[in-house]
PDB file of C-alpha atoms in Angstrom:
ATOM      1  CA  LYS F   1     -13.477  25.751 -40.843  1.00 63.00           C
ATOM      2  CA  ALA F   2     -11.281  23.834 -43.283  1.00 76.00           C
ATOM      3  CA  GLY F   3      -7.487  23.301 -41.995  1.00 92.00           C
ATOM      4  CA  VAL F   4      -4.237  23.920 -44.301  1.00 96.00           C
ATOM      5  CA  THR F   5      -4.588  21.012 -47.050  1.00 97.00           C
ATOM      6  CA  GLN F   6      -1.259  19.477 -48.980  1.00 97.00           C
ATOM      7  CA  THR F   7      -1.644  17.265 -51.851  1.00 97.00           C
ATOM      8  CA  PRO F   8      -0.512  14.664 -52.304  1.00 97.00           C
ATOM      9  CA  ARG F   9       0.095  13.165 -48.913  1.00 96.00           C
ATOM     10  CA  TYR F  10       2.741  10.905 -50.617  1.00 97.00           C
ATOM     11  CA  LEU F  11       5.300  10.729 -53.989  1.00 96.00           C
ATOM     12  CA  ILE F  12       7.674   9.151 -54.764  1.00 98.00           C
ATOM     13  CA  LYS F  13      10.071  10.667 -57.898  1.00 98.00           C
ATOM     14  CA  THR F  14      13.001   9.227 -59.462  1.00 98.00           C
ATOM     15  CA  ARG F  15      16.438  11.638 -59.988  1.00 98.00           C
ATOM     16  CA  GLY F  16      16.581  14.004 -62.683  1.00 98.00           C
ATOM     17  CA  GLN F  17      13.020  14.659 -62.507  1.00 98.00           C
ATOM     18  CA  GLN F  18      10.374  17.520 -61.305  1.00 98.00           C
ATOM     19  CA  VAL F  19       8.122  17.576 -58.638  1.00 98.00           C
ATOM     20  CA  THR F  20       4.690  19.991 -58.204  1.00 98.00           C
ATOM     21  CA  LEU F  21       2.844  20.089 -54.461  1.00 98.00           C
ATOM     22  CA  SER F  22       0.143  22.548 -53.599  1.00 98.00           C
ATOM     23  CA  CYS F  23      -0.999  24.019 -50.569  1.00 98.00           C
ATOM     24  CA  SER F  24      -4.555  25.281 -50.133  1.00 97.00           C
ATOM     25  CA  PRO F  25      -4.639  27.540 -47.044  1.00 96.00           C
ATOM     26  CA  ILE F  26      -6.877  28.453 -44.589  1.00 94.00           C
ATOM     27  CA  SER F  27      -9.952  30.412 -45.580  1.00 92.00           C
ATOM     28  CA  GLY F  28      -9.026  34.059 -45.341  1.00 89.00           C
ATOM     29  CA  HIS F  29      -5.286  33.490 -44.766  1.00 91.00           C
ATOM     30  CA  ARG F  30      -3.036  35.644 -47.217  1.00 90.00           C
ATOM     31  CA  SER F  31       0.588  34.131 -45.752  1.00 91.00           C
ATOM     32  CA  VAL F  32       1.151  30.692 -47.268  1.00 95.00           C
ATOM     33  CA  SER F  33       5.187  29.576 -45.867  1.00 94.00           C
ATOM     34  CA  TRP F  34       6.812  26.705 -46.953  1.00 97.00           C
ATOM     35  CA  TYR F  35       9.215  24.444 -44.774  1.00 97.00           C
ATOM     36  CA  GLN F  36      11.709  21.436 -45.458  1.00 98.00           C
ATOM     37  CA  GLN F  37      11.395  18.725 -42.589  1.00 97.00           C
ATOM     38  CA  THR F  38      14.279  16.127 -43.262  1.00 96.00           C
ATOM     39  CA  PRO F  39      16.183  14.077 -40.023  1.00 92.00           C
ATOM     40  CA  GLY F  40      19.515  15.428 -40.977  1.00 89.00           C
ATOM     41  CA  GLN F  41      19.138  19.400 -40.985  1.00 92.00           C
ATOM     42  CA  GLY F  42      15.551  19.358 -39.253  1.00 93.00           C
ATOM     43  CA  LEU F  43      12.794  22.094 -40.087  1.00 96.00           C
ATOM     44  CA  GLN F  44      14.272  24.621 -42.397  1.00 96.00           C
ATOM     45  CA  PHE F  45      12.369  27.996 -44.098  1.00 94.00           C
ATOM     46  CA  LEU F  46      12.031  27.672 -48.012  1.00 96.00           C
ATOM     47  CA  PHE F  47      10.007  30.527 -48.583  1.00 93.00           C
ATOM     48  CA  GLU F  48       6.858  32.898 -47.726  1.00 92.00           C
ATOM     49  CA  TYR F  49       4.356  34.228 -49.904  1.00 93.00           C
ATOM     50  CA  PHE F  50       1.715  37.127 -49.413  1.00 91.00           C
ATOM     51  CA  SER F  51      -0.625  38.084 -51.670  1.00 90.00           C
ATOM     52  CA  GLU F  52       0.991  36.292 -54.623  1.00 94.00           C
ATOM     53  CA  THR F  53       4.291  37.779 -53.721  1.00 93.00           C
ATOM     54  CA  GLN F  54       7.450  36.040 -52.267  1.00 93.00           C
ATOM     55  CA  ARG F  55       8.548  38.087 -49.355  1.00 88.00           C
ATOM     56  CA  ASN F  56      11.002  36.096 -47.927  1.00 87.00           C
ATOM     57  CA  LYS F  57      13.004  32.989 -48.919  1.00 91.00           C
ATOM     58  CA  GLY F  58      15.640  30.625 -47.282  1.00 92.00           C
ATOM     59  CA  ASN F  59      18.583  29.289 -48.180  1.00 93.00           C
ATOM     60  CA  PHE F  60      18.030  26.759 -50.923  1.00 96.00           C
ATOM     61  CA  PRO F  61      18.989  26.286 -54.563  1.00 96.00           C
ATOM     62  CA  GLY F  62      17.210  28.001 -57.148  1.00 96.00           C
ATOM     63  CA  ARG F  63      15.736  24.125 -58.362  1.00 97.00           C
ATOM     64  CA  PHE F  64      13.103  24.875 -55.446  1.00 98.00           C
ATOM     65  CA  SER F  65      10.949  27.948 -56.291  1.00 97.00           C
ATOM     66  CA  GLY F  66       7.056  28.562 -55.787  1.00 97.00           C
ATOM     67  CA  ARG F  67       4.769  30.639 -56.496  1.00 97.00           C
ATOM     68  CA  GLN F  68       0.673  31.877 -55.326  1.00 97.00           C
ATOM     69  CA  PHE F  69      -2.764  32.754 -56.932  1.00 97.00           C
ATOM     70  CA  SER F  70      -4.959  34.653 -56.480  1.00 95.00           C
ATOM     71  CA  ASN F  71      -7.131  32.577 -54.392  1.00 94.00           C
ATOM     72  CA  SER F  72      -4.188  32.273 -51.812  1.00 94.00           C
ATOM     73  CA  ARG F  73      -3.213  28.332 -52.902  1.00 97.00           C
ATOM     74  CA  SER F  74       0.413  27.590 -53.427  1.00 98.00           C
ATOM     75  CA  GLU F  75       2.541  25.641 -55.210  1.00 98.00           C
ATOM     76  CA  MET F  76       5.882  24.519 -54.710  1.00 98.00           C
ATOM     77  CA  ASN F  77       8.292  23.193 -57.476  1.00 98.00           C
ATOM     78  CA  VAL F  78      11.322  21.191 -57.331  1.00 98.00           C
ATOM     79  CA  SER F  79      13.459  20.620 -60.670  1.00 96.00           C
ATOM     80  CA  THR F  80      16.061  18.256 -61.185  1.00 97.00           C
ATOM     81  CA  LEU F  81      15.624  16.360 -58.180  1.00 98.00           C
ATOM     82  CA  GLU F  82      18.676  14.836 -56.077  1.00 98.00           C
ATOM     83  CA  LEU F  83      18.351  11.870 -53.403  1.00 97.00           C
ATOM     84  CA  GLY F  84      18.809  14.787 -50.773  1.00 96.00           C
ATOM     85  CA  ASP F  85      15.417  16.248 -51.575  1.00 98.00           C
ATOM     86  CA  SER F  86      13.820  13.467 -49.924  1.00 98.00           C
ATOM     87  CA  ALA F  87      11.873  15.005 -46.849  1.00 97.00           C
ATOM     88  CA  LEU F  88       8.318  16.262 -45.833  1.00 96.00           C
ATOM     89  CA  TYR F  89       7.498  19.120 -47.090  1.00 98.00           C
ATOM     90  CA  LEU F  90       4.716  21.125 -44.707  1.00 97.00           C
ATOM     91  CA  CYS F  91       2.824  24.185 -45.696  1.00 96.00           C
ATOM     92  CA  ALA F  92       1.657  27.101 -42.855  1.00 95.00           C
ATOM     93  CA  SER F  93      -0.699  29.449 -43.133  1.00 94.00           C
ATOM     94  CA  SER F  94      -0.880  32.293 -41.551  1.00 89.00           C
ATOM     95  CA  GLY F  95      -2.647  35.941 -41.135  1.00 82.00           C
ATOM     96  CA  VAL F  96      -0.163  38.890 -41.509  1.00 75.00           C
ATOM     97  CA  GLY F  97       2.705  39.809 -39.035  1.00 71.00           C
ATOM     98  CA  ALA F  98       5.307  37.865 -37.047  1.00 67.00           C
ATOM     99  CA  ASN F  99       3.203  37.545 -33.943  1.00 71.00           C
ATOM    100  CA  THR F 100       0.622  35.481 -35.192  1.00 77.00           C
ATOM    101  CA  GLU F 101       0.505  31.841 -35.568  1.00 84.00           C
ATOM    102  CA  ALA F 102       1.137  29.139 -38.393  1.00 89.00           C
ATOM    103  CA  PHE F 103      -1.169  26.693 -39.093  1.00 92.00           C
ATOM    104  CA  PHE F 104       0.722  23.460 -40.798  1.00 95.00           C
ATOM    105  CA  GLY F 105      -0.843  21.120 -43.558  1.00 95.00           C
ATOM    106  CA  GLN F 106      -0.135  17.290 -43.254  1.00 95.00           C
ATOM    107  CA  GLY F 107       2.666  17.789 -45.267  1.00 95.00           C
ATOM    108  CA  THR F 108       3.815  15.979 -48.620  1.00 97.00           C
ATOM    109  CA  ARG F 109       6.294  12.901 -48.025  1.00 96.00           C
ATOM    110  CA  LEU F 110       8.750  12.914 -50.922  1.00 98.00           C
ATOM    111  CA  THR F 111      11.197  10.382 -51.789  1.00 98.00           C
ATOM    112  CA  VAL F 112      13.405  10.661 -54.358  1.00 98.00           C
ATOM    113  CA  VAL F 113      15.036   7.213 -55.873  1.00 97.00           C
TER     114      VAL F 113
ATOM    115  CA  ALA E   1      20.444  36.047 -36.927  1.00 72.00           C
ATOM    116  CA  GLN E   2      17.876  34.264 -34.542  1.00 80.00           C
ATOM    117  CA  SER E   3      18.142  30.639 -33.054  1.00 89.00           C
ATOM    118  CA  VAL E   4      16.660  28.156 -31.323  1.00 94.00           C
ATOM    119  CA  THR E   5      18.193  25.392 -29.078  1.00 96.00           C
ATOM    120  CA  GLN E   6      16.579  23.144 -27.982  1.00 97.00           C
ATOM    121  CA  LEU E   7      19.027  21.298 -24.637  1.00 92.00           C
ATOM    122  CA  ASP E   8      17.599  17.828 -25.472  1.00 95.00           C
ATOM    123  CA  SER E   9      17.300  15.409 -28.145  1.00 95.00           C
ATOM    124  CA  GLN E  10      15.244  13.046 -26.348  1.00 96.00           C
ATOM    125  CA  VAL E  11      13.647  12.801 -22.904  1.00 97.00           C
ATOM    126  CA  PRO E  12      11.989   9.714 -21.252  1.00 97.00           C
ATOM    127  CA  VAL E  13       9.831   9.675 -18.582  1.00 97.00           C
ATOM    128  CA  PHE E  14       7.471   7.349 -17.034  1.00 97.00           C
ATOM    129  CA  GLU E  15       3.898   7.783 -17.305  1.00 97.00           C
ATOM    130  CA  GLU E  16       2.786  10.430 -14.963  1.00 97.00           C
ATOM    131  CA  ALA E  17       5.727  11.884 -13.892  1.00 98.00           C
ATOM    132  CA  PRO E  18       6.430  15.365 -14.439  1.00 97.00           C
ATOM    133  CA  VAL E  19       8.672  16.938 -17.366  1.00 98.00           C
ATOM    134  CA  GLU E  20      10.333  19.873 -18.836  1.00 97.00           C
ATOM    135  CA  LEU E  21      11.465  20.295 -22.184  1.00 97.00           C
ATOM    136  CA  ARG E  22      14.004  22.949 -22.246  1.00 97.00           C
ATOM    137  CA  CYS E  23      14.177  26.012 -25.370  1.00 96.00           C
ATOM    138  CA  ASN E  24      16.269  28.856 -25.549  1.00 95.00           C
ATOM    139  CA  TYR E  25      16.249  31.757 -28.059  1.00 93.00           C
ATOM    140  CA  SER E  26      18.930  33.781 -29.621  1.00 88.00           C
ATOM    141  CA  SER E  27      17.733  37.833 -28.288  1.00 65.00           C
ATOM    142  CA  SER E  28      15.447  40.134 -30.475  1.00 65.00           C
ATOM    143  CA  VAL E  29      13.774  43.042 -30.057  1.00 65.00           C
ATOM    144  CA  SER E  30      10.311  41.906 -30.312  1.00 69.00           C
ATOM    145  CA  VAL E  31      10.287  38.008 -29.753  1.00 77.00           C
ATOM    146  CA  TYR E  32       6.950  35.698 -30.540  1.00 86.00           C
ATOM    147  CA  LEU E  33       7.800  32.365 -29.495  1.00 90.00           C
ATOM    148  CA  PHE E  34       6.021  28.879 -30.113  1.00 92.00           C
ATOM    149  CA  TRP E  35       5.694  25.188 -29.115  1.00 95.00           C
ATOM    150  CA  TYR E  36       4.543  22.977 -31.456  1.00 96.00           C
ATOM    151  CA  VAL E  37       4.165  19.045 -31.134  1.00 96.00           C
ATOM    152  CA  GLN E  38       4.132  16.563 -34.424  1.00 96.00           C
ATOM    153  CA  TYR E  39       2.822  12.488 -34.069  1.00 93.00           C
ATOM    154  CA  PRO E  40       4.308   9.989 -36.328  1.00 87.00           C
ATOM    155  CA  ASN E  41       3.692  10.952 -39.991  1.00 82.00           C
ATOM    156  CA  GLN E  42       1.613  14.215 -39.058  1.00 87.00           C
ATOM    157  CA  GLY E  43       2.151  17.889 -39.347  1.00 91.00           C
ATOM    158  CA  LEU E  44       2.810  19.830 -36.813  1.00 94.00           C
ATOM    159  CA  GLN E  45       0.477  21.654 -34.502  1.00 94.00           C
ATOM    160  CA  LEU E  46       0.376  24.379 -32.000  1.00 92.00           C
ATOM    161  CA  LEU E  47       0.685  23.497 -28.456  1.00 94.00           C
ATOM    162  CA  LEU E  48       0.593  26.939 -27.075  1.00 92.00           C
ATOM    163  CA  LYS E  49       2.323  30.579 -27.891  1.00 90.00           C
ATOM    164  CA  TYR E  50       3.711  33.537 -26.414  1.00 88.00           C
ATOM    165  CA  LEU E  51       2.869  36.851 -28.180  1.00 83.00           C
ATOM    166  CA  SER E  52       2.842  39.702 -25.266  1.00 79.00           C
ATOM    167  CA  GLY E  53       1.583  40.097 -21.974  1.00 82.00           C
ATOM    168  CA  SER E  54       1.575  37.247 -19.046  1.00 82.00           C
ATOM    169  CA  THR E  55       4.664  35.172 -19.434  1.00 85.00           C
ATOM    170  CA  LEU E  56       3.188  32.141 -18.410  1.00 85.00           C
ATOM    171  CA  VAL E  57       1.229  30.412 -21.158  1.00 86.00           C
ATOM    172  CA  GLU E  58      -1.019  27.653 -20.963  1.00 85.00           C
ATOM    173  CA  SER E  59      -2.162  24.591 -23.189  1.00 87.00           C
ATOM    174  CA  ILE E  60      -5.756  23.160 -22.922  1.00 79.00           C
ATOM    175  CA  ASN E  61      -3.998  19.302 -22.261  1.00 86.00           C
ATOM    176  CA  GLY E  62      -2.173  20.778 -19.496  1.00 93.00           C
ATOM    177  CA  PHE E  63       1.544  22.022 -21.077  1.00 95.00           C
ATOM    178  CA  GLU E  64       2.290  25.077 -20.125  1.00 96.00           C
ATOM    179  CA  ALA E  65       5.558  27.547 -20.547  1.00 96.00           C
ATOM    180  CA  GLU E  66       6.836  30.186 -19.019  1.00 93.00           C
ATOM    181  CA  PHE E  67       8.664  33.360 -20.972  1.00 92.00           C
ATOM    182  CA  ASN E  68      12.110  34.478 -19.304  1.00 91.00           C
ATOM    183  CA  LYS E  69      13.341  37.250 -20.996  1.00 88.00           C
ATOM    184  CA  SER E  70      16.707  37.395 -19.107  1.00 89.00           C
ATOM    185  CA  GLN E  71      17.668  33.900 -19.179  1.00 91.00           C
ATOM    186  CA  THR E  72      16.284  33.845 -22.931  1.00 91.00           C
ATOM    187  CA  SER E  73      14.253  30.789 -22.337  1.00 94.00           C
ATOM    188  CA  PHE E  74      10.934  28.974 -23.091  1.00 95.00           C
ATOM    189  CA  HIS E  75      10.863  26.191 -20.968  1.00 97.00           C
ATOM    190  CA  LEU E  76       7.886  23.573 -21.724  1.00 97.00           C
ATOM    191  CA  ARG E  77       6.369  21.891 -18.327  1.00 97.00           C
ATOM    192  CA  LYS E  78       3.748  19.310 -17.667  1.00 97.00           C
ATOM    193  CA  PRO E  79       3.345  18.276 -14.349  1.00 96.00           C
ATOM    194  CA  SER E  80       2.001  14.499 -14.711  1.00 97.00           C
ATOM    195  CA  VAL E  81       2.288  13.320 -18.631  1.00 97.00           C
ATOM    196  CA  HIS E  82       0.448  10.707 -20.222  1.00 96.00           C
ATOM    197  CA  ILE E  83       1.212   7.890 -22.714  1.00 96.00           C
ATOM    198  CA  SER E  84      -0.487   9.721 -25.722  1.00 95.00           C
ATOM    199  CA  ASP E  85       2.394  12.902 -25.032  1.00 96.00           C
ATOM    200  CA  THR E  86       4.618  10.868 -26.545  1.00 96.00           C
ATOM    201  CA  ALA E  87       5.190  12.807 -29.882  1.00 97.00           C
ATOM    202  CA  GLU E  88       8.262  15.386 -30.850  1.00 97.00           C
ATOM    203  CA  TYR E  89       8.296  18.742 -29.590  1.00 98.00           C
ATOM    204  CA  PHE E  90       9.421  22.117 -31.623  1.00 97.00           C
ATOM    205  CA  CYS E  91      10.367  24.982 -30.108  1.00 96.00           C
ATOM    206  CA  ALA E  92      10.044  27.819 -32.693  1.00 93.00           C
ATOM    207  CA  VAL E  93      10.805  31.344 -32.592  1.00 90.00           C
ATOM    208  CA  SER E  94       8.741  33.620 -34.982  1.00 85.00           C
ATOM    209  CA  VAL E  95      11.244  36.695 -37.331  1.00 74.00           C
ATOM    210  CA  GLY E  96      10.480  39.187 -39.248  1.00 64.00           C
ATOM    211  CA  SER E  97       9.141  42.743 -39.333  1.00 59.00           C
ATOM    212  CA  GLY E  98       6.207  44.360 -41.871  1.00 53.00           C
ATOM    213  CA  GLY E  99       4.184  40.925 -41.787  1.00 54.00           C
ATOM    214  CA  TYR E 100       6.959  38.804 -42.640  1.00 61.00           C
ATOM    215  CA  ASN E 101       5.820  35.419 -41.182  1.00 73.00           C
ATOM    216  CA  LYS E 102       9.108  33.005 -40.521  1.00 84.00           C
ATOM    217  CA  LEU E 103      10.042  30.721 -38.074  1.00 89.00           C
ATOM    218  CA  ILE E 104      12.886  29.675 -36.687  1.00 90.00           C
ATOM    219  CA  PHE E 105      12.911  26.043 -35.413  1.00 94.00           C
ATOM    220  CA  GLY E 106      14.543  24.500 -32.965  1.00 96.00           C
ATOM    221  CA  ALA E 107      16.081  20.749 -33.600  1.00 96.00           C
ATOM    222  CA  GLY E 108      12.889  18.907 -31.662  1.00 97.00           C
ATOM    223  CA  THR E 109      13.034  17.286 -28.469  1.00 97.00           C
ATOM    224  CA  ARG E 110      11.349  13.484 -28.831  1.00 97.00           C
ATOM    225  CA  LEU E 111       9.335  12.938 -25.689  1.00 97.00           C
ATOM    226  CA  ALA E 112       9.089   9.206 -24.858  1.00 97.00           C
ATOM    227  CA  VAL E 113       6.491   8.331 -22.147  1.00 97.00           C
ATOM    228  CA  HIS E 114       7.004   4.765 -20.837  1.00 96.00           C
ATOM    229  CA  PRO E 115       3.770   2.854 -18.500  1.00 95.00           C
TER     230      PRO E 115
END
């Protein structure tokens, strides 16, 4: 059974640009969540999608957005990049319910210069 | 609001010594607790989880954690560590109802095992 796949693994962007990250969940999982990991703030929840609907959103500005497709693959987009957006972005897929475990991808390392 | 506190940011230990990584969480009606491990430049791997039932849960590589409701703790222990256990460990609580999947993480504990 394939794991969670995130592409690309590494990305370098310039301030003001936008970026799109992709996540393919484990087959059969319909929930995809995104997290931002930085040395200063740790792991922070961005948002969660289930059946193409955003069900939960963290405390991030509107520059951070996402979507989910009918095959459960998800993308997140960050517009007007800032230096502080440099981080490891992790995607997790899981089944239904708060008592199910989340399986994480390897992450996308975004560097904004 | 839910929160998770990992009491130690770094834990140095010698190989074959026991270790305990401490985790406390804010109380909630339904609590689902997890420990994840992260190796350098990698994503998070689930180490073990408490969903219900026995308060002592074990992983396949010798770690165990005990859910203590009265102390709102979920400490991670291993009786004898190896060099390969060097990594960052995150405690997390799952929140939400109606099928929402959202993890609240602690700040992490960096375990450094020395020969």
